[in-house]
Coordinates of C-alpha atoms in Angstrom, one line a residue:
Chain Z
M303 CA 0.0 0.0 0.0
Y304 CA 2.9 2.4 0.8
G305 CA 4.4 4.0 -2.3
S306 CA 4.2 6.7 -4.9
Y307 CA 1.2 7.2 -7.2
D308 CA 0.6 9.6 -10.1
L309 CA -2.0 12.3 -9.4
G310 CA -5.1 11.1 -11.0
E311 CA -8.1 8.7 -10.3
L312 CA -6.8 6.6 -7.5
S313 CA -8.3 4.1 -5.0
I314 CA -6.4 2.5 -2.1
K315 CA -8.4 0.2 0.1
N316 CA -7.5 -2.0 3.0
E317 CA -9.2 -3.4 6.1
Y318 CA -8.7 -0.2 8.0
F319 CA -9.5 2.6 5.6
R320 CA -10.2 3.6 2.0
I321 CA -8.4 6.5 0.2
E322 CA -9.9 7.8 -3.1
I323 CA -8.9 10.6 -5.4
E324 CA -11.4 11.4 -8.1
R325 CA -11.6 14.2 -10.7
R326 CA -14.7 16.3 -10.7
G327 CA -14.5 18.9 -13.5
E328 CA -11.2 20.8 -13.1
W329 CA -10.5 19.7 -9.6
F330 CA -9.3 16.6 -7.9
F331 CA -11.0 15.5 -4.6
Y332 CA -9.2 13.5 -1.9
T333 CA -11.4 11.4 0.4
R334 CA -10.4 9.1 3.2
E335 CA -12.9 7.0 5.0
S336 CA -12.3 4.9 8.0
E337 CA -14.5 3.4 10.6
N338 CA -15.4 6.6 12.5
E339 CA -13.9 9.3 10.4
K340 CA -14.2 10.9 7.0
K341 CA -11.8 13.4 5.6
E342 CA -11.9 15.4 2.4
R343 CA -9.5 17.7 0.7
V344 CA -9.8 19.6 -2.6
L345 CA -6.6 19.5 -4.6
G346 CA -5.9 22.5 -6.8
A347 CA -3.1 20.8 -8.8
E348 CA -2.9 19.4 -12.3
R349 CA 0.2 17.3 -11.8
G350 CA 2.1 15.7 -9.0
K351 CA 2.6 12.5 -7.1
I352 CA 0.6 11.1 -4.2
I353 CA 3.0 9.6 -1.7
V354 CA 1.7 7.2 1.0
T355 CA 4.4 6.6 3.5
P356 CA 4.9 5.7 7.2
V357 CA 5.7 8.8 9.3
E358 CA 6.9 9.6 12.8
P359 CA 4.2 8.8 15.4
V360 CA 3.8 12.3 16.8
N361 CA 1.1 13.9 14.8
L362 CA -2.1 12.6 16.3
P363 CA -4.5 13.7 17.7
K364 CA -2.4 16.9 17.2
E365 CA 1.2 17.7 16.9
I366 CA 2.6 18.8 20.3
T367 CA 6.0 17.2 20.5
N368 CA 8.8 15.7 18.5
Y369 CA 9.9 13.1 21.1
M370 CA 9.0 9.5 21.4
E371 CA 9.4 7.2 24.5
I372 CA 9.4 3.4 24.3
K373 CA 8.9 1.7 27.6
L374 CA 10.4 -1.8 27.6
K375 CA 8.1 -4.5 29.0
S376 CA 11.2 -6.4 30.1
P377 CA 14.1 -4.2 31.2
I378 CA 17.5 -4.9 29.7
V379 CA 20.6 -5.2 31.9
I380 CA 23.8 -4.4 30.1
G381 CA 27.3 -5.2 31.5
P382 CA 30.1 -2.6 31.7
G383 CA 31.6 -2.0 28.2
D384 CA 29.1 -4.4 26.5
S385 CA 27.0 -3.8 23.4
K386 CA 23.9 -5.7 22.4
V387 CA 21.4 -5.5 19.5
V388 CA 17.7 -5.9 20.2
Y389 CA 14.6 -5.3 18.2
L390 CA 11.7 -3.2 19.4
K391 CA 8.3 -2.2 18.0
F392 CA 6.7 1.2 18.1
P393 CA 3.6 2.7 16.5
V394 CA 3.7 4.5 13.1
E395 CA 1.2 6.8 11.5
I396 CA 0.5 6.9 7.8
G397 CA 1.2 10.1 6.0
V398 CA -0.5 11.0 2.7
F399 CA 1.5 13.7 0.8
I400 CA 1.1 15.5 -2.5
A401 CA 4.4 16.3 -4.0
W402 CA 5.8 18.0 -7.1
R403 CA 9.5 18.2 -7.8
R404 CA 11.1 19.0 -4.4
A405 CA 8.1 20.4 -2.7
S406 CA 5.6 18.3 -0.7
E407 CA 2.6 19.0 1.4
V408 CA 0.8 16.8 4.0
L409 CA -2.7 15.9 2.8
D410 CA -3.7 13.6 5.6
I411 CA -2.2 11.7 8.6
I412 CA -3.9 8.4 9.5
G413 CA -3.4 6.7 12.8
L414 CA -4.4 3.1 13.5
N415 CA -3.2 3.1 17.1
K416 CA -4.6 4.8 20.2
P417 CA -2.2 7.6 20.9
K418 CA -0.9 8.3 24.5
Y419 CA 1.6 10.8 25.7
T420 CA 3.9 11.0 28.7
L421 CA 6.4 13.3 30.4
Y422 CA 10.1 12.3 30.4
G423 CA 11.9 14.3 33.1
E424 CA 10.6 17.0 35.3
P425 CA 7.7 19.4 34.5
K426 CA 10.1 22.3 34.4
N427 CA 12.6 21.1 31.9
G428 CA 11.5 17.6 30.8
V429 CA 10.0 16.8 27.4
I430 CA 6.5 15.6 26.4
C431 CA 6.8 12.3 24.5
R432 CA 4.5 10.0 22.5
Y433 CA 4.3 6.9 24.7
S434 CA 4.4 3.3 23.6
E435 CA 5.4 0.0 25.1
S436 CA 7.4 -2.8 23.5
E437 CA 8.5 -6.3 24.1
V438 CA 12.2 -6.8 23.6
Y439 CA 12.9 -9.2 20.7
R440 CA 16.2 -10.9 20.0
S441 CA 15.4 -11.3 16.3
L442 CA 13.3 -9.5 13.7
P443 CA 9.7 -9.8 14.9
N444 CA 6.6 -10.0 12.8
S445 CA 4.8 -6.8 12.5
N446 CA 1.9 -5.0 10.8
P447 CA 3.5 -2.3 8.6
L448 CA 0.4 -0.2 8.7
K449 CA 0.4 0.0 12.5
E450 CA 3.9 -0.5 13.7
S451 CA 7.6 -0.2 12.8
V452 CA 10.4 -2.4 13.9
M453 CA 13.5 -0.7 15.3
R454 CA 16.9 -2.3 15.4
L455 CA 18.5 -0.8 18.5
R456 CA 22.1 -1.2 19.4
I457 CA 22.6 -0.5 23.1
M458 CA 26.2 0.3 24.1
N459 CA 27.2 0.6 27.7
G460 CA 30.2 2.9 27.7
S461 CA 30.3 3.2 31.5
G462 CA 32.2 1.0 33.9
E463 CA 29.0 -0.1 35.7
W464 CA 26.0 -2.4 35.1
I465 CA 23.1 -0.5 33.6
E466 CA 19.4 -1.3 33.5
V467 CA 17.5 0.1 30.6
N468 CA 13.7 0.5 31.2
N469 CA 12.8 3.1 28.6
I470 CA 14.3 4.9 25.6
V471 CA 13.6 8.4 24.4
F472 CA 14.2 9.6 20.8
D473 CA 14.0 12.9 19.0
V474 CA 11.9 11.7 16.0
F475 CA 12.9 14.6 13.9
G476 CA 16.0 12.5 13.2
M477 CA 14.1 9.3 12.4
K478 CA 15.0 7.6 9.1
M479 CA 12.3 5.0 8.2
Y480 CA 12.5 2.5 5.4
Y481 CA 9.6 0.4 4.2
D482 CA 8.6 -2.4 1.8
D483 CA 5.4 -4.4 1.5
F484 CA 6.1 -6.4 4.7
L485 CA 8.0 -4.2 7.0
V486 CA 8.6 -0.7 8.2
F487 CA 12.1 -0.4 9.7
C488 CA 14.5 2.0 11.3
D489 CA 17.9 1.7 12.8
A490 CA 18.9 3.3 16.1
E491 CA 21.5 3.4 18.7
M492 CA 21.6 4.1 22.4
K493 CA 24.9 5.0 24.1
C494 CA 24.7 4.7 27.8
I495 CA 27.1 7.1 29.5
S496 CA 26.1 6.4 33.1
K497 CA 23.2 4.7 35.0
K498 CA 21.1 7.8 34.4
V499 CA 22.4 9.3 31.2
A500 CA 22.3 8.1 27.6
E501 CA 22.4 9.5 24.1
T502 CA 20.1 8.2 21.4
Q503 CA 20.1 8.7 17.7
F504 CA 18.8 7.2 14.4
Y505 CA 20.9 5.9 11.5
D506 CA 20.1 6.2 7.9
S507 CA 20.2 2.5 6.8
P508 CA 17.6 0.1 5.5
L509 CA 17.4 -3.5 6.8
R510 CA 17.6 -5.0 3.3
K511 CA 18.0 -4.1 -0.3
G512 CA 14.9 -2.9 -2.1
M513 CA 13.5 -1.0 0.9
K514 CA 12.3 2.5 0.1
K515 CA 13.0 5.5 2.3
A516 CA 9.9 7.1 4.0
L517 CA 9.3 10.8 3.5
E518 CA 10.3 12.6 6.7
L519 CA 7.6 14.9 8.0
Y520 CA 10.0 17.6 9.3
V521 CA 11.5 17.8 5.9
A522 CA 8.0 18.0 4.3
R523 CA 7.1 20.7 6.8
R524 CA 10.4 22.5 6.1
I525 CA 11.4 22.6 9.8
I526 CA 15.0 23.6 10.0
M527 CA 17.9 22.2 12.0
P528 CA 16.6 18.9 13.4
K529 CA 19.2 17.8 16.0
G530 CA 18.5 14.1 15.7
K531 CA 20.4 13.2 18.8
F532 CA 18.7 13.2 22.2
T533 CA 20.4 13.1 25.5
M534 CA 18.4 11.2 28.2
E535 CA 19.3 13.0 31.4
W536 CA 16.5 11.8 33.7
G537 CA 17.0 8.1 33.9
L538 CA 17.0 5.1 31.6
Chain E
M1486 CA 24.1 75.5 -4.7
I1487 CA 27.5 74.1 -3.5
D1488 CA 27.9 77.3 -1.4
L1489 CA 24.5 76.7 0.1
L1490 CA 25.5 73.2 1.1
N1491 CA 28.6 74.5 2.7
I1492 CA 26.8 76.8 5.1
N1493 CA 27.5 76.0 8.7
I1494 CA 24.4 75.1 10.7
Y1495 CA 26.2 74.8 14.0
G1496 CA 29.8 74.3 14.9
D1497 CA 31.6 72.6 12.0
V1498 CA 28.4 70.9 10.9
T1499 CA 27.4 72.0 7.4
L1500 CA 24.1 71.8 5.7
Y1501 CA 25.6 69.1 3.5
N1502 CA 26.6 67.1 6.6
F1503 CA 23.2 67.4 8.1
L1504 CA 21.4 66.4 4.9
F1505 CA 23.8 63.5 4.4
A1506 CA 23.1 62.4 8.0
V1507 CA 19.3 62.6 7.4
L1508 CA 19.7 60.5 4.2
V1509 CA 21.8 57.9 6.0
T1510 CA 19.2 57.7 8.8
F1511 CA 16.4 57.4 6.2
I1512 CA 18.2 54.6 4.3
A1513 CA 19.0 52.8 7.6
V1514 CA 15.4 52.9 8.7
L1515 CA 14.3 51.7 5.3
L1516 CA 16.9 49.0 5.2
A1517 CA 16.1 47.8 8.7
R1518 CA 12.4 47.6 7.8
I1519 CA 13.0 45.8 4.6
I1520 CA 15.3 43.3 6.2
T1521 CA 13.1 42.6 9.2
R1522 CA 10.0 42.3 7.1
N1523 CA 11.6 39.8 4.8
L1524 CA 13.2 37.9 7.6
R1525 CA 9.8 37.7 9.3
R1526 CA 8.3 36.3 6.2
V1527 CA 11.0 33.6 5.8
L1528 CA 11.4 32.7 9.5
T1529 CA 7.8 32.8 10.8
D1530 CA 7.2 29.1 10.5
K1531 CA 10.8 28.2 11.4
L1532 CA 11.4 29.9 14.7
K1533 CA 9.3 30.3 17.9
K1534 CA 7.5 33.6 18.0
D1535 CA 9.4 35.0 21.0
Q1536 CA 12.8 34.1 19.4
L1537 CA 11.7 35.6 16.1
E1538 CA 10.7 38.9 17.7
L1539 CA 13.9 39.1 19.7
L1540 CA 16.0 38.4 16.6
L1541 CA 14.1 41.0 14.5
K1542 CA 14.3 43.6 17.2
S1543 CA 18.0 43.0 17.6
I1544 CA 18.6 43.3 13.9
Y1545 CA 16.4 46.4 13.6
F1546 CA 18.0 48.3 16.4
G1547 CA 21.4 47.0 15.5
I1548 CA 21.1 48.6 12.0
L1549 CA 19.9 51.9 13.6
L1550 CA 22.8 51.8 16.1
I1551 CA 25.4 51.3 13.3
A1552 CA 23.8 54.2 11.3
F1553 CA 23.9 56.4 14.4
L1554 CA 27.5 55.6 15.1
S1555 CA 28.5 56.3 11.5
I1556 CA 26.7 59.7 11.3
S1557 CA 27.5 61.0 14.7
P1558 CA 30.9 62.5 13.5
L1559 CA 29.1 64.3 10.7
L1560 CA 26.7 65.9 13.2
G1561 CA 29.6 66.9 15.4
I1562 CA 28.7 64.5 18.2
N1563 CA 31.8 63.4 20.0
L1564 CA 30.9 60.1 21.7
S1565 CA 34.0 60.2 23.9
G1566 CA 33.0 63.7 24.9
L1567 CA 29.6 62.5 25.7
L1568 CA 31.0 59.9 28.0
V1569 CA 32.8 62.6 30.0
A1570 CA 29.8 64.8 30.1
G1571 CA 27.7 61.8 30.8
G1572 CA 27.9 62.2 34.5
I1573 CA 26.2 65.5 34.7
L1574 CA 23.9 64.8 31.7
G1575 CA 23.0 61.5 33.2
I1576 CA 21.8 63.0 36.4
I1577 CA 19.7 65.6 34.6
I1578 CA 18.2 63.0 32.2
G1579 CA 17.8 60.6 35.1
F1580 CA 15.7 63.1 37.1
A1581 CA 13.8 64.1 34.0
S1582 CA 13.0 60.7 32.9
Q1583 CA 13.1 58.6 36.0
S1584 CA 10.1 56.5 35.0
V1585 CA 11.2 55.9 31.5
V1586 CA 14.7 54.9 32.5
S1587 CA 13.3 52.6 35.3
N1588 CA 11.0 50.9 32.6
L1589 CA 13.9 50.7 30.2
V1590 CA 16.3 49.1 32.7
S1591 CA 13.5 46.7 33.9
G1592 CA 12.8 45.8 30.3
I1593 CA 16.5 44.9 29.7
F1594 CA 16.5 42.8 32.8
L1595 CA 13.2 41.1 31.7
L1596 CA 14.7 40.4 28.3
A1597 CA 17.7 38.8 30.0
E1598 CA 15.9 36.9 32.8
K1599 CA 12.9 35.9 30.6
P1600 CA 10.3 35.3 33.2
V1601 CA 7.8 35.6 30.4
K1602 CA 7.9 35.1 26.7
I1603 CA 5.6 36.0 23.8
G1604 CA 2.7 33.5 23.8
D1605 CA 3.0 32.7 27.5
Q1606 CA -0.2 32.7 29.6
I1607 CA 0.5 34.7 32.7
E1608 CA -1.1 36.5 35.6
V1609 CA 0.4 39.7 36.9
E1610 CA -1.1 42.6 39.0
G1611 CA -4.5 40.9 38.7
V1612 CA -4.3 40.8 34.9
R1613 CA -4.6 37.3 33.3
G1614 CA -3.9 36.7 29.7
I1615 CA -1.5 35.9 26.9
V1616 CA 1.7 37.9 26.4
E1617 CA 1.5 39.6 23.0
D1618 CA 4.8 41.4 23.1
V1619 CA 7.7 42.2 25.4
N1620 CA 8.9 45.7 24.5
I1621 CA 11.8 47.7 25.9
L1622 CA 9.4 49.9 28.0
S1623 CA 6.3 47.8 28.5
T1624 CA 4.8 44.4 28.1
I1625 CA 1.6 43.9 26.2
I1626 CA -1.0 41.3 27.5
R1627 CA -4.1 40.2 25.7
T1628 CA -6.7 39.2 28.3
Y1629 CA -8.8 36.0 27.7
D1630 CA -11.7 38.3 26.8
G1631 CA -9.6 40.0 24.2
L1632 CA -8.7 43.2 26.0
Y1633 CA -5.4 45.0 25.3
V1634 CA -3.4 45.7 28.6
R1635 CA -0.1 47.5 28.7
V1636 CA 1.9 46.7 31.8
P1637 CA 5.0 49.0 32.4
N1638 CA 8.1 46.9 32.7
D1639 CA 9.1 48.3 36.1
K1640 CA 5.7 47.1 37.5
L1641 CA 6.1 43.7 35.8
F1642 CA 9.7 43.4 37.1
A1643 CA 8.7 44.2 40.7
S1644 CA 5.5 42.0 40.8
N1645 CA 4.8 38.4 41.5
I1646 CA 4.3 36.8 38.1
V1647 CA 2.4 33.6 37.7
N1648 CA 3.4 32.0 34.4
F1649 CA 1.0 29.2 33.5
S1650 CA 3.1 28.2 30.4
A1651 CA 6.6 28.1 32.0
N1652 CA 6.6 24.3 32.5
V1653 CA 5.9 21.7 29.9
A1654 CA 3.3 19.9 32.0
R1655 CA 0.6 21.0 34.4
R1656 CA -1.7 19.2 36.8
F1657 CA -5.4 19.6 37.2
E1658 CA -7.6 18.3 40.0
Y1659 CA -11.3 17.4 40.4
V1660 CA -13.3 16.1 43.3
V1661 CA -16.2 14.0 42.2
G1662 CA -19.0 13.0 44.7
I1663 CA -20.5 9.5 44.4
S1664 CA -23.5 8.4 46.3
Y1665 CA -23.1 6.0 49.2
R1666 CA -25.3 3.5 47.4
S1667 CA -22.9 3.3 44.3
D1668 CA -20.0 0.9 44.0
I1669 CA -16.9 2.9 44.7
N1670 CA -14.5 0.4 43.1
K1671 CA -16.5 0.4 39.9
A1672 CA -16.5 4.2 39.9
I1673 CA -12.8 4.4 40.3
E1674 CA -12.3 1.8 37.6
L1675 CA -14.5 3.9 35.2
I1676 CA -12.5 7.0 36.0
K1677 CA -9.2 5.2 35.4
K1678 CA -10.5 4.0 32.0
V1679 CA -11.6 7.5 30.9
I1680 CA -8.2 8.8 31.9
E1681 CA -6.4 6.0 30.2
D1682 CA -8.4 6.5 27.0
H1683 CA -7.5 10.2 26.8
P1684 CA -4.3 10.7 24.8
F1685 CA -3.2 13.9 26.5
V1686 CA -3.6 12.7 30.1
L1687 CA 0.0 11.9 30.7
K1688 CA 1.1 8.3 31.5
N1689 CA 3.8 9.7 33.7
P1690 CA 3.5 11.4 36.3
E1691 CA 1.0 8.8 37.0
P1692 CA -2.6 10.0 37.6
L1693 CA -3.9 9.7 41.2
I1694 CA -7.4 8.6 41.9
F1695 CA -8.4 8.1 45.5
V1696 CA -11.3 8.4 48.0
D1697 CA -10.5 11.8 49.6
E1698 CA -13.4 12.3 52.0
L1699 CA -16.6 10.6 53.3
G1700 CA -18.7 13.7 52.9
E1701 CA -22.2 14.6 54.2
S1702 CA -23.9 13.5 51.0
S1703 CA -21.3 11.7 49.0
V1704 CA -18.1 9.7 48.9
N1705 CA -15.7 12.3 47.4
V1706 CA -13.2 10.9 45.0
S1707 CA -10.2 13.0 44.2
I1708 CA -8.6 12.9 40.7
R1709 CA -5.2 14.4 40.0
A1710 CA -3.7 14.1 36.6
W1711 CA -1.0 15.8 34.5
T1712 CA -1.4 17.1 30.9
P1713 CA 0.9 19.0 28.5
T1714 CA 0.6 22.6 29.4
S1715 CA -0.7 23.5 25.9
E1716 CA -3.6 21.1 26.3
W1717 CA -4.4 21.7 30.0
F1718 CA -7.7 23.7 29.5
N1719 CA -9.1 21.4 26.8
V1720 CA -8.3 18.2 28.7
R1721 CA -9.7 19.6 31.9
I1722 CA -13.1 20.4 30.4
E1723 CA -13.3 17.3 28.2
L1724 CA -12.4 14.8 30.9
L1725 CA -15.0 15.9 33.4
Q1726 CA -17.7 15.6 30.8
K1727 CA -16.5 12.1 29.9
I1728 CA -16.4 11.0 33.5
K1729 CA -20.0 12.2 33.9
E1730 CA -21.1 10.3 30.7
S1731 CA -19.3 7.2 31.9
F1732 CA -21.0 7.3 35.3
D1733 CA -24.4 7.8 33.6
E1734 CA -23.9 4.8 31.3
N1735 CA -22.9 2.6 34.2
G1736 CA -25.4 3.6 36.8
I1737 CA -23.0 5.5 39.1
E1738 CA -25.0 8.2 40.9
I1739 CA -23.7 11.6 41.6
P1740 CA -26.0 12.7 44.5
F1741 CA -27.6 16.0 45.4
P1742 CA -26.8 17.3 48.9
Q1743 CA -29.1 15.4 51.2
R1744 CA -30.0 15.3 54.9
V1745 CA -31.8 12.6 56.9
I1746 CA -34.4 14.1 59.3
W1747 CA -35.7 12.2 62.3
F1748 CA -39.0 13.4 63.9
G1749 CA -39.4 13.1 67.6
E1750 CA -43.0 11.6 67.1
D1751 CA -41.6 8.8 65.1
E1752 CA -39.3 7.8 67.9
K1753 CA -42.2 7.9 70.4
E1754 CA -44.2 5.5 68.2
S1755 CA -41.4 3.0 67.9

């Protein structure tokens, strides 16, 4: 379902929603219907591409943050100087864009998960994060690409003590997602500096050949200077 | 014509110098306006409003300052001389414009300390509203009912300021009364579900729901939950309505105040 389509009569249907673009006279009409919601947009364009892509899960019900916290259902304990690779799952949203040359605009964001937010840190200087929970997988888990993405996370303990990791916070403005018909994927790293401090960031690499890169929302919205890295200062 | 331009207006300052200074000032103001207007257009959706305003003001006044410094020799203004004379002049200006200087200095401290930013929701001197602008002499507040209020900076600086937007998260609290006949555990479970289902009631800090008081007419349940500051008002009003609807659907009664009255006659009969 993800991919790029020429602007014209279009119908995408799955078990969760239906997207249609139809021409009425000189105008194109975008319609998305799901169980409890209907959304319509009028497209004043003659040419372009419709791009359906997984996007960072921080847009629904409205955009209030660019951080995401994943709470691990089973904490990971890492020895001094050790490094481990685990797989996690986190929710994704589906972005529908209209694009022409290098400019793109968000038409619709579709969410198939119930969003929940949390505070990481203190009310004074912490950050609001999109909240999700994940099992810890030792190999690539099965997933529903319309609802969730799989993250390959390398956890490195650069300190001289044992560290327990319970949750991980990312700045999703640095997220690089890749997708194919079966999987949405992103690659990330967590460098533990001490028992309470770690640095997280995403890498720009697909899991396998043939995966396409998802459009990044902060690029589409022309937000400048995404930092990408996030320093977790209020506990792991 | 050339002779006319060489006429001394005062001291060594000729008409030519004066006109040239006016021209430079005019160009500087024009340039400052063009640059800030274009920067505002380009940066509006890329910077926070308060950062943008500070940047634009710095650029605007920076250009004017450079222009002033460059034309001051033409106008016969000796800045080093001004510094020497500054003591006496300062006292005179200070007495003459005590209030203005006080506001100016307070404004500079406010810009440095930043207890409020543009867009913050604050309460100061009994005025509640949204900060529209922080100027060098005054701060502009738009009250919730749309009134324009100008608060002089020295007043703002010396007052207790409540900034509702300073922290990223904020707590709200309700007390909901439940009848003694209703199942209190069920009521608490329903409240927990409503809270869990709302995306903007934060998972952490964890919401607190507990029986706070056995009141005269009801069992009072206290609900304390945190939300992102930007969503505080909306969540607060939405959640209470959803709790009421959930109670109605599940037969949990919210009682009116009530009093049991015993009559002496009844006692005699029994």
